[in-house]
Structure formats: structure tokens, C-alpha cells
Tab-separated table of C-alpha atoms in Angstrom:
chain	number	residue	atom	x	y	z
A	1	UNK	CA	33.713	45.609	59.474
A	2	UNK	CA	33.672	49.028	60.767
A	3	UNK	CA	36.366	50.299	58.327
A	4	UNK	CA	34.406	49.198	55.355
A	5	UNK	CA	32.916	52.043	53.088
A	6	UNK	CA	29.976	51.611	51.021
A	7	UNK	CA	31.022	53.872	48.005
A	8	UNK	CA	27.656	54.563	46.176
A	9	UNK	CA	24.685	53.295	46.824
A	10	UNK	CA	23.553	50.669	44.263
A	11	UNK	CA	19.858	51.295	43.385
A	12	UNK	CA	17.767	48.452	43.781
A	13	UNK	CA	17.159	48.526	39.901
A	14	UNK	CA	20.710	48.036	39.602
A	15	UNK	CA	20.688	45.364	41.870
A	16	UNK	CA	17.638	43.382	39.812
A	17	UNK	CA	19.136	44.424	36.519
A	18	UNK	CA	22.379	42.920	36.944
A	19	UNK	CA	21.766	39.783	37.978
A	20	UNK	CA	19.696	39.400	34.655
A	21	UNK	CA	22.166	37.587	31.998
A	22	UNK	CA	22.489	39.544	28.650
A	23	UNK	CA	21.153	37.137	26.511
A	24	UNK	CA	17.797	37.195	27.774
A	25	UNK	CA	17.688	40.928	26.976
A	26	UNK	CA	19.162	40.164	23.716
A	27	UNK	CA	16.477	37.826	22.941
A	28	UNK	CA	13.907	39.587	23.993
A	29	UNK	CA	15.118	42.519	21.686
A	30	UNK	CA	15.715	40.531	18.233
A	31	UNK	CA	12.313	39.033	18.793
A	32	UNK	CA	10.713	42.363	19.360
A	33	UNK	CA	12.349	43.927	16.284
A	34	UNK	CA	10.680	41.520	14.225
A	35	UNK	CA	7.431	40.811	15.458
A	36	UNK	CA	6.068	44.000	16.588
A	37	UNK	CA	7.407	45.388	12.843
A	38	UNK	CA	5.197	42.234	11.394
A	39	UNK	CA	2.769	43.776	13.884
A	40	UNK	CA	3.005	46.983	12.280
A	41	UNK	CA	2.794	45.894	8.669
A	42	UNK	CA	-0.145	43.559	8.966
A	43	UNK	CA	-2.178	46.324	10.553
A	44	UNK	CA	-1.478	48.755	8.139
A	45	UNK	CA	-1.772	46.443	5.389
A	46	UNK	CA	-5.692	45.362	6.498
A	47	UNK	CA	-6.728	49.222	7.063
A	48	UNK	CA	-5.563	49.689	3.552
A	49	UNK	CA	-6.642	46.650	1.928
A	50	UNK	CA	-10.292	46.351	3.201
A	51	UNK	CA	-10.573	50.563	2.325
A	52	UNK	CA	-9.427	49.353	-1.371
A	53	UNK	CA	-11.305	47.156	-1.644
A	54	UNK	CA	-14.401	48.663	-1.135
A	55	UNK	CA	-13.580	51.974	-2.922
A	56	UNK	CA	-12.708	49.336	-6.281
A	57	UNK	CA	-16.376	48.239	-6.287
A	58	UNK	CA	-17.687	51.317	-7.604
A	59	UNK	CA	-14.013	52.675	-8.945
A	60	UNK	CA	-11.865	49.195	-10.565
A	61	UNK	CA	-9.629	51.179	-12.074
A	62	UNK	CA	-7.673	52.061	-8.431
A	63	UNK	CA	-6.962	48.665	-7.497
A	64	UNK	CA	-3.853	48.152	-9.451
A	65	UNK	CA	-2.074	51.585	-8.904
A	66	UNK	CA	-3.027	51.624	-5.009
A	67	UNK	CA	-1.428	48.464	-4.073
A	68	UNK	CA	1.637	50.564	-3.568
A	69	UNK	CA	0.273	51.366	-0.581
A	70	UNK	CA	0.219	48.136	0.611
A	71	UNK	CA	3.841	47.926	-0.286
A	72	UNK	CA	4.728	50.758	1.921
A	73	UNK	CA	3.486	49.170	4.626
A	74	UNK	CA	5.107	45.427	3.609
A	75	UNK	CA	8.196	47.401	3.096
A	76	UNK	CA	8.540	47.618	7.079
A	77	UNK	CA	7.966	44.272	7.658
A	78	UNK	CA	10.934	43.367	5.797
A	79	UNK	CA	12.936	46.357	8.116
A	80	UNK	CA	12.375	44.246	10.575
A	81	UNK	CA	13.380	41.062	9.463
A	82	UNK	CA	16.810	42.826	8.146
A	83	UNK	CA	17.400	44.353	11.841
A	84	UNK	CA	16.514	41.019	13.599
A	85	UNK	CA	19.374	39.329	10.920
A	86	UNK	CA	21.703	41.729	11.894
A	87	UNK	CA	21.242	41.715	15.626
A	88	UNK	CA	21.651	38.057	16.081
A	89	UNK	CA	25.146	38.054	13.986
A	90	UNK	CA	25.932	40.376	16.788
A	91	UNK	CA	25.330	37.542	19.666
A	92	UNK	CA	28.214	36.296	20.117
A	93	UNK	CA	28.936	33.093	23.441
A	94	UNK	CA	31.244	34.689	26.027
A	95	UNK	CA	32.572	32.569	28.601
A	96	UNK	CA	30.411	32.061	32.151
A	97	UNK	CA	33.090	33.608	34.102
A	98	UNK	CA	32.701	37.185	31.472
A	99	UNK	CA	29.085	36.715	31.203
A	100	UNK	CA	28.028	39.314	33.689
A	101	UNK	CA	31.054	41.551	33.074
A	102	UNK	CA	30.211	45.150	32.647
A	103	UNK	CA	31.024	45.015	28.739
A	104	UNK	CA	28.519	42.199	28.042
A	105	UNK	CA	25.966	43.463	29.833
A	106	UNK	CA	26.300	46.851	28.063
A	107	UNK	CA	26.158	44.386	25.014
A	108	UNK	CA	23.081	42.932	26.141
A	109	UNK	CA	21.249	46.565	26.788
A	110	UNK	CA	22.308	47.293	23.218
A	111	UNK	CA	20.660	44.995	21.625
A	112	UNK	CA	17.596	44.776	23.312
A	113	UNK	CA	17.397	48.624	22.930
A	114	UNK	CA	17.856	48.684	18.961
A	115	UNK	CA	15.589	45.908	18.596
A	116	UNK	CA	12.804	47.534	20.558
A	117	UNK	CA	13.612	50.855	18.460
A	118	UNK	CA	12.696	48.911	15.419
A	119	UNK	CA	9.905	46.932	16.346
A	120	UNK	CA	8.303	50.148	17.914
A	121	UNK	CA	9.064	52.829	15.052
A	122	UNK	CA	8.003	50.299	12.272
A	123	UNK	CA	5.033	49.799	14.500
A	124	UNK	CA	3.489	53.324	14.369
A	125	UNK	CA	5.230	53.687	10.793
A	126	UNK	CA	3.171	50.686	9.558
A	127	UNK	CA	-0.010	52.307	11.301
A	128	UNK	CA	0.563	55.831	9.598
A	129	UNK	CA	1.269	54.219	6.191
A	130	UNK	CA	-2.142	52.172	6.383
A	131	UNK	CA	-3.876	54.946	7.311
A	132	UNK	CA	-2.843	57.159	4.882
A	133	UNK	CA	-3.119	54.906	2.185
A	134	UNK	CA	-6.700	53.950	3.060
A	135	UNK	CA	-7.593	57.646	2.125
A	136	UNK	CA	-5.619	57.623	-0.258
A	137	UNK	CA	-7.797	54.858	-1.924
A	138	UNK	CA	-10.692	56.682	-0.968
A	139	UNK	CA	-9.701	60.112	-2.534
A	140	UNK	CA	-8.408	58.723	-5.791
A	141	UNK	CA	-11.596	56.643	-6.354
A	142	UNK	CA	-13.405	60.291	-6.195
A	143	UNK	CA	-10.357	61.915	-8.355
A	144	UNK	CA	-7.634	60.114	-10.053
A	145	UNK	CA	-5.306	63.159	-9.966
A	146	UNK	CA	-5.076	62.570	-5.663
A	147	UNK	CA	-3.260	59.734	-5.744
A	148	UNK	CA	0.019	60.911	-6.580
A	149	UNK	CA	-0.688	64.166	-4.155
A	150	UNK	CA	-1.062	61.854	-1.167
A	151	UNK	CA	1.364	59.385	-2.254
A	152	UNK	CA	3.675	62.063	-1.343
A	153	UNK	CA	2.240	62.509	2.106
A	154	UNK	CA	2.688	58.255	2.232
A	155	UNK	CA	6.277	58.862	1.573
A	156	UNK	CA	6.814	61.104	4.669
A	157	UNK	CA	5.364	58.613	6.784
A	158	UNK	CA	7.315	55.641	5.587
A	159	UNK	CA	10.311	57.631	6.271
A	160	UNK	CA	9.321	56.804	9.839
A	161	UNK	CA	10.288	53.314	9.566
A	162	UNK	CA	13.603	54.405	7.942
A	163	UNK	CA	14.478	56.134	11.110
A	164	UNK	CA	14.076	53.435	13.701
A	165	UNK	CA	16.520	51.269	11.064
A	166	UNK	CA	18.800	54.001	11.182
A	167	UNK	CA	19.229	53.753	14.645
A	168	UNK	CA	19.297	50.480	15.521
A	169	UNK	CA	22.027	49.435	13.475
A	170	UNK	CA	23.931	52.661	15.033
A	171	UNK	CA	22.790	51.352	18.268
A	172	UNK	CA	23.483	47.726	17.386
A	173	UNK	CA	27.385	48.673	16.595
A	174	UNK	CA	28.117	49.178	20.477
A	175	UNK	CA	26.839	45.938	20.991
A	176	UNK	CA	31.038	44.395	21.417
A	177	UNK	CA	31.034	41.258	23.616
A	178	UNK	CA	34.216	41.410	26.213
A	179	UNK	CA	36.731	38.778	24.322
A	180	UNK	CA	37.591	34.932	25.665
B	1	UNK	CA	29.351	45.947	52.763
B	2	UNK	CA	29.973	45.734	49.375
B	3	UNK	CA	31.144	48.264	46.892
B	4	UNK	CA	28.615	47.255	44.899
B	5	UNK	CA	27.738	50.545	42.576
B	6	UNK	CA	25.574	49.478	40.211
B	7	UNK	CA	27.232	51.434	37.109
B	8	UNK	CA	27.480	48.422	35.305
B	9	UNK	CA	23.779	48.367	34.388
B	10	UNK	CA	24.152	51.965	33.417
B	11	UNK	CA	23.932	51.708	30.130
B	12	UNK	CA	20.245	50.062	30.397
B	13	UNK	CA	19.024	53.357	31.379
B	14	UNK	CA	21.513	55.171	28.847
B	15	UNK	CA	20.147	53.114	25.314
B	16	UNK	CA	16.520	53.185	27.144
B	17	UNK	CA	16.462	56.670	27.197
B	18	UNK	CA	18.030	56.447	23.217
B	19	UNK	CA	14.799	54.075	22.423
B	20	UNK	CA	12.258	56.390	24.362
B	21	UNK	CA	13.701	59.735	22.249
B	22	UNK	CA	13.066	57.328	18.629
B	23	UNK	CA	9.862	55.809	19.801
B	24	UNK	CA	7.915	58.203	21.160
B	25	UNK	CA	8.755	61.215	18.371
B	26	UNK	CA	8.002	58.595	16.025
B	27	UNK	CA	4.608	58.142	17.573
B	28	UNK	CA	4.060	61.698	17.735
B	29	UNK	CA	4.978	62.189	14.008
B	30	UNK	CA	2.977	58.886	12.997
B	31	UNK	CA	-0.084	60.474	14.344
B	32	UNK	CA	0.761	63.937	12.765
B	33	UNK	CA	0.854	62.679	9.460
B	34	UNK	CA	-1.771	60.041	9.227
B	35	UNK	CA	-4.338	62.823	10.790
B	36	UNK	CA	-3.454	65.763	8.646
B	37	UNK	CA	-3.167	63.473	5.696
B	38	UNK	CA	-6.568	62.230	6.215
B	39	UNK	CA	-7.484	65.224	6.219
B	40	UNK	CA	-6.003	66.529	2.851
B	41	UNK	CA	-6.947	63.718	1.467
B	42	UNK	CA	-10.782	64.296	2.117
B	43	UNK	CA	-9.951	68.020	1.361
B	44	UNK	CA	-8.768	67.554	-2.136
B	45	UNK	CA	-12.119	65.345	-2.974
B	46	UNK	CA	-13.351	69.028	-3.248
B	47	UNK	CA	-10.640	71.213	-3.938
B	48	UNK	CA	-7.772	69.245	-5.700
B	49	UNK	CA	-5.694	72.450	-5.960
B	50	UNK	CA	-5.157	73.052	-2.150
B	51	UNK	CA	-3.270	69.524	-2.092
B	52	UNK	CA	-0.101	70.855	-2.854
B	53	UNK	CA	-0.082	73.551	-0.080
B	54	UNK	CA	-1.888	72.142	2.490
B	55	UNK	CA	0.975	69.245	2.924
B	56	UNK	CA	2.781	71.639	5.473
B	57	UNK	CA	1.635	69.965	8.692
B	58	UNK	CA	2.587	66.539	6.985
B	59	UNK	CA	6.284	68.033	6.871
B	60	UNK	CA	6.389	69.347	10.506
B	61	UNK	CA	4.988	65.630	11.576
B	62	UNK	CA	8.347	64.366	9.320
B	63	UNK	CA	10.526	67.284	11.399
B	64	UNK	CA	9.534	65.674	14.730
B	65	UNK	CA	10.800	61.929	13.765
B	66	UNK	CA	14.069	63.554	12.530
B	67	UNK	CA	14.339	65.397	16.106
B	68	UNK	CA	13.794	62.042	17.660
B	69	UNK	CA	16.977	60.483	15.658
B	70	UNK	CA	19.329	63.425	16.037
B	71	UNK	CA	18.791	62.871	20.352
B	72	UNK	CA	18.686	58.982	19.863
B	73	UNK	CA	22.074	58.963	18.213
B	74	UNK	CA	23.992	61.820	20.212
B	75	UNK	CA	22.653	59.256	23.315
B	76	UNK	CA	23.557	55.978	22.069
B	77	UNK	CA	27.057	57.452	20.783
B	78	UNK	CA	27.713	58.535	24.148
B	79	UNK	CA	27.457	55.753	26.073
B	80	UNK	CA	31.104	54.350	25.707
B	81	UNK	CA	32.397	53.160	29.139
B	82	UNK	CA	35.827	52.958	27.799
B	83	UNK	CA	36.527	56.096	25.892
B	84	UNK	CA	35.072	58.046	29.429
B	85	UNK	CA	33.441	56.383	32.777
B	86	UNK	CA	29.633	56.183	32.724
B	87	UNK	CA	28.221	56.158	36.072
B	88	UNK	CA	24.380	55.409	36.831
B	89	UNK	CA	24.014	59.377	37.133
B	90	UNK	CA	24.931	59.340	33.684
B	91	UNK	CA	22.464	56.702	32.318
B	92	UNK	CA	19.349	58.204	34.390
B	93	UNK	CA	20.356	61.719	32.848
B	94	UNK	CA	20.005	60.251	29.236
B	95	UNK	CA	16.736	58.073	30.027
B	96	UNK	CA	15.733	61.788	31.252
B	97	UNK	CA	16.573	63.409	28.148
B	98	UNK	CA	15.567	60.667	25.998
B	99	UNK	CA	11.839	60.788	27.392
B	100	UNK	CA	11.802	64.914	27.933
B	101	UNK	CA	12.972	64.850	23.769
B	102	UNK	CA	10.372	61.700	23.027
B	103	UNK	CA	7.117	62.691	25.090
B	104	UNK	CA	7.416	66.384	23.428
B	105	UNK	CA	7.276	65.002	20.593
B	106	UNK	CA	4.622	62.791	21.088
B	107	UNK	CA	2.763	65.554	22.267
B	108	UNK	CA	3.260	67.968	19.846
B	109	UNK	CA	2.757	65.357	16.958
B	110	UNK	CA	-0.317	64.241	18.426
B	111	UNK	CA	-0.973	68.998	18.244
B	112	UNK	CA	0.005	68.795	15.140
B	113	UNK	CA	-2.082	66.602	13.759
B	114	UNK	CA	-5.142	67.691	15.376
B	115	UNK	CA	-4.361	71.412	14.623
B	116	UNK	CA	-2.904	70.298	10.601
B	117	UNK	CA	-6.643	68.338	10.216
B	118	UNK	CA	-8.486	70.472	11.323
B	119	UNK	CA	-6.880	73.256	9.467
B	120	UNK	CA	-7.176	72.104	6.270
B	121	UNK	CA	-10.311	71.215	5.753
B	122	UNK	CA	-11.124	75.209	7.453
B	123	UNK	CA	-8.582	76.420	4.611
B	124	UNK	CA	-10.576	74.551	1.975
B	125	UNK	CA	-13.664	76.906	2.775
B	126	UNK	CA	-12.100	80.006	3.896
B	127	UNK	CA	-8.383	80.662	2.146
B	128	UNK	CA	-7.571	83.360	4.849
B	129	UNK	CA	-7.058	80.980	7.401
B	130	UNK	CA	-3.839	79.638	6.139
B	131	UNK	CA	-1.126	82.244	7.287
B	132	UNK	CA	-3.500	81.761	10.699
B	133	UNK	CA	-3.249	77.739	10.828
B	134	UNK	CA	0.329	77.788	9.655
B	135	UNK	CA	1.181	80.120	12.409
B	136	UNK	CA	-1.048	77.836	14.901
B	137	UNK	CA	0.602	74.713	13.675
B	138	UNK	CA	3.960	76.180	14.342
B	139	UNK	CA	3.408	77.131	17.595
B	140	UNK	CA	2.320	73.423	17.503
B	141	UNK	CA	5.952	72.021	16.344
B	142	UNK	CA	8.461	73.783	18.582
């Protein structure tokens, strides 16, 4: 035994991480991307709705042009439904022996990654949009020609959202399982 | 003794540090934009024709998420074990540069936003302050 080198060191995160199988990260990731996104959406959606609501008692006439706002925000709900699709037609079932193979665990990092990138972004995206559309309720009950003003500022936020999808289907395209 | 070197979890450190650049700009630019845009929006209640120019610290907010996504895909493009070996070094220098890229721009989002509200509603009473608040709020972004 005394001829036996230990070439590098394995951290002891290393030595946790790896004897965690792939799928579990996978899972955890697809279920993140969608339910922190629905997270994200419902939030904004009630700071916006209750702010509408109570501007339209003295001002009716916002109610119909402001539920865009709402949209925005349901709009990255459904970024997160389209991300969790497309992550789990990436699972694919190696076989036991591969399972813990370097590719398949690199697989299994991938996904969790993107889907935590999605979940996250649409999170804070969903936040921003509500907030920003709950003044913009206010403001245009006060003086119809604000609403398109801050719609624009609404737009920059939702971009937000955009981004995380961006880069979790990047991210999601190194997610290649080693082959049987 | 094994030769055990751990590079196969690498790339768990290497996509982590591609989520932390994303997440964490986005945060920073989420919180840029919804407080400056509060802002503007209670602004323009009085002064509707300031709208237009005082959306500047909305677009810096939007600069910050693009930042985030330029670092997040350079890292997650880079991790490819086969095209060129990626050791653990490798992964704990791009969870490193993922969180230096995401927690500045966290911070200077959350500047931003602070500096952008505030700034506004100042420029609504006193229009000399916008070449100072602009300047402020740039300082702010890099």
C-alpha cells in the first residue's frame, strides 16, 4: 500500500455529491422550474389585481385595459410550464451500471441548474411585473395618458422572465445522457 | 487509497455558478425596475411629461439582467468535459465568477433602484437634478 498515490484530493462535497443519482437532481430541477415560476405569477398577479381593483371603484374605466398587467405576469407562469416540458423530454433511463458515470451526472447538474434558473428568474420577474403594474393601475386611474408610459417600464421587466428561458434551454442542451 | 478526484461532480459547481450569475442579476434588475418604476409612476400623477425621460434607471435595471445572461451562457457553454478536461478547479472558478457577476448585480440593482426612485420624484420638483441623478445612477450601474 505504500506505493499507492492519492492524485488529488477529492473534496468532501465531491464525495457527498457523487454518490447522489442524477435523477433526483433532475427532479428536483423540473419541479422547481415550474412551481416557483407559478410562485412568481400568482404573487404578482394578487399585488396587481387587489391594486385594480380598488383603483376601479372610483375609476371603472381602467379595469379592462389594465388586465394586461395581469397577463404579464400569467405570461411567466406559462415560461415555466414550457421549460419544465422541455426538461423532462430531456430525461432519458440510462442503464444502472452508467448511472453514476461522469456524463450523466453532468446531465443531472444540467438540468437541475436550468430548471432552478427558470423558476428563480420568473420568480423575481413575476414580482417586478406585479409591482409595476399595481402602479400602473394606480397612476392611470389619476391620468389615463400613464398607462401606456409605464406599460413600457412593464415591458422591461417582463423581459426578465425572457432571460431565465433563454438560458435554460441553452443550459438544458448539455444535458446528453452517456448512451446504452 | 483511491484515486478518487472528484472532477466528476465538477460540473455542479460549473452550471451553479451559471444559475447564481442569471438569478441574482435578475434579482438585482427586478428590484431596479419595480422601485424606479414606482416611482415614475407616482411622478407622472403630477408631471405626466417627465415620464418619458425619467425611464433611464428602468433601462440600466434591464442592462444588469442582460449582464447576468451574457456570464450565464459563456459559463454553461464552457463546461464541456469532452471538447477539453474540466477539473473541480475549473467548476469552483465558474461558481466564483458566476456569484462575483450575480451578487454585483444584485447589489447594484438593488443602488439603482433606490438611487432611480428617489431621483425621480427629486427631478419632478427641481429639473437640475437630472444630469446630477443620471450621473449618480451611473456610478450606480457599473
Amino acid at each position: 500500500m505504500s506505493g499507492v498515490v492519492v492524485l488529488g484530493h477529492a473534496s468532501s462535497w465531491a464525495a457527498a455529491l457523487v454518490r447522489i443519482s442524477p435523477y433526483t437532481f433532475s427532479a428536483i430541477g423540473i419541479a422547481i422550474s415550474i412551481g416557483v415560476s407559478v410562485l412568481g405569477a400568482a404573487w404578482g398577479i394578487y399585488i396587481t389585481g387587489s391594486s385594480l381593483i380598488g383603483a376601479a371603484i372610483e375609476a371603472p374605466r381602467i379595469t379592462s385595459k389594465n388586465l394586461i398587467s395581469v397577463i404579464f405576469c400569467e405570461a411567466v407562469a406559462i415560461y415555466g410550464v414550457i421549460v419544465a416540458i422541455i426538461l423532462q423530454t430531456k430525461l432519458e433511463s440510462v442503464p444502472s451500471s452508467k448511472m453514476y458515470d461522469a456524463e450523466s451526472l453532468r446531465a443531472g447538474y444540467a438540468i437541475f441548474a436550468s430548471g432552478i434558473i427558470v423558476g428563480f428568474a420568473n420568480l423575481v420577474c413575476g414580482l417586478c411585473v406585479g409591482i409595476i403594474g399595481s402602479s400602473c393601475a394606480l397612476s392611470d386611474a389619476q391620468n389615463s395618458t400613464l398607462f401606456v408610459k409605464i406599460l413600457v417600464i412593464e415591458i422591461f421587466g417582463s423581459a426578465l422572465g425572457l432571460f431565465g428561458v433563454i438560458v435554460g434551454i441553452i443550459m438544458s442542451a448539455q444535458a446528453t445522457w452517456p448512451t446504452k | 487509497m483511491s484515486t478518487f478526484s472528484g472532477d466528476e461532480t465538477a460540473p455542479f459547481f460549473g452550471f451553479l455558478g451559471a444559475a447564481a450569475a442569471l438569478v441574482f442579476s435578475c434579482m438585482g434588475a427586478a428590484y431596479g425596475t419595480a422601485k424606479s418604476g414606482v416611482g415614475v409612476a407616482s411622478m407622472g400623477v403630477m408631471r405626466p411629461e417627465l415620464v418619458m425621460k425619467s425611464i433611464v434607471p428602468v433601462v440600466m435595471a434591464g442592462v444588469l439582467g442582460i449582464y447576468g445572461l451574457i456570464i450565464a451562457v459563456i459559463i454553461s457553454t464552457g463546461i464541456n468535459p469532452k471538447a477539453k478536461s474540466y477539473y473541480l478547479f475549473d467548476g469552483y472558478a465558474h461558481l466564483s465568477s458566476g456569484l462575483a457577476c450575480g451578487l454585483a448585480g444584485l447589489s447594484a440593482g438593488m443602488a439603482i433602484g433606490i438611487v432611480g426612485d428617489a431621483g425621480v420624484r427629486a427631478n419632478a420638483q427641481q429639473p437640475k437634478l437630472f444630469v446630477v441623478q443620471s450621473r449618480m445612477r451611473k456610478e450606480c450601474g457599473s
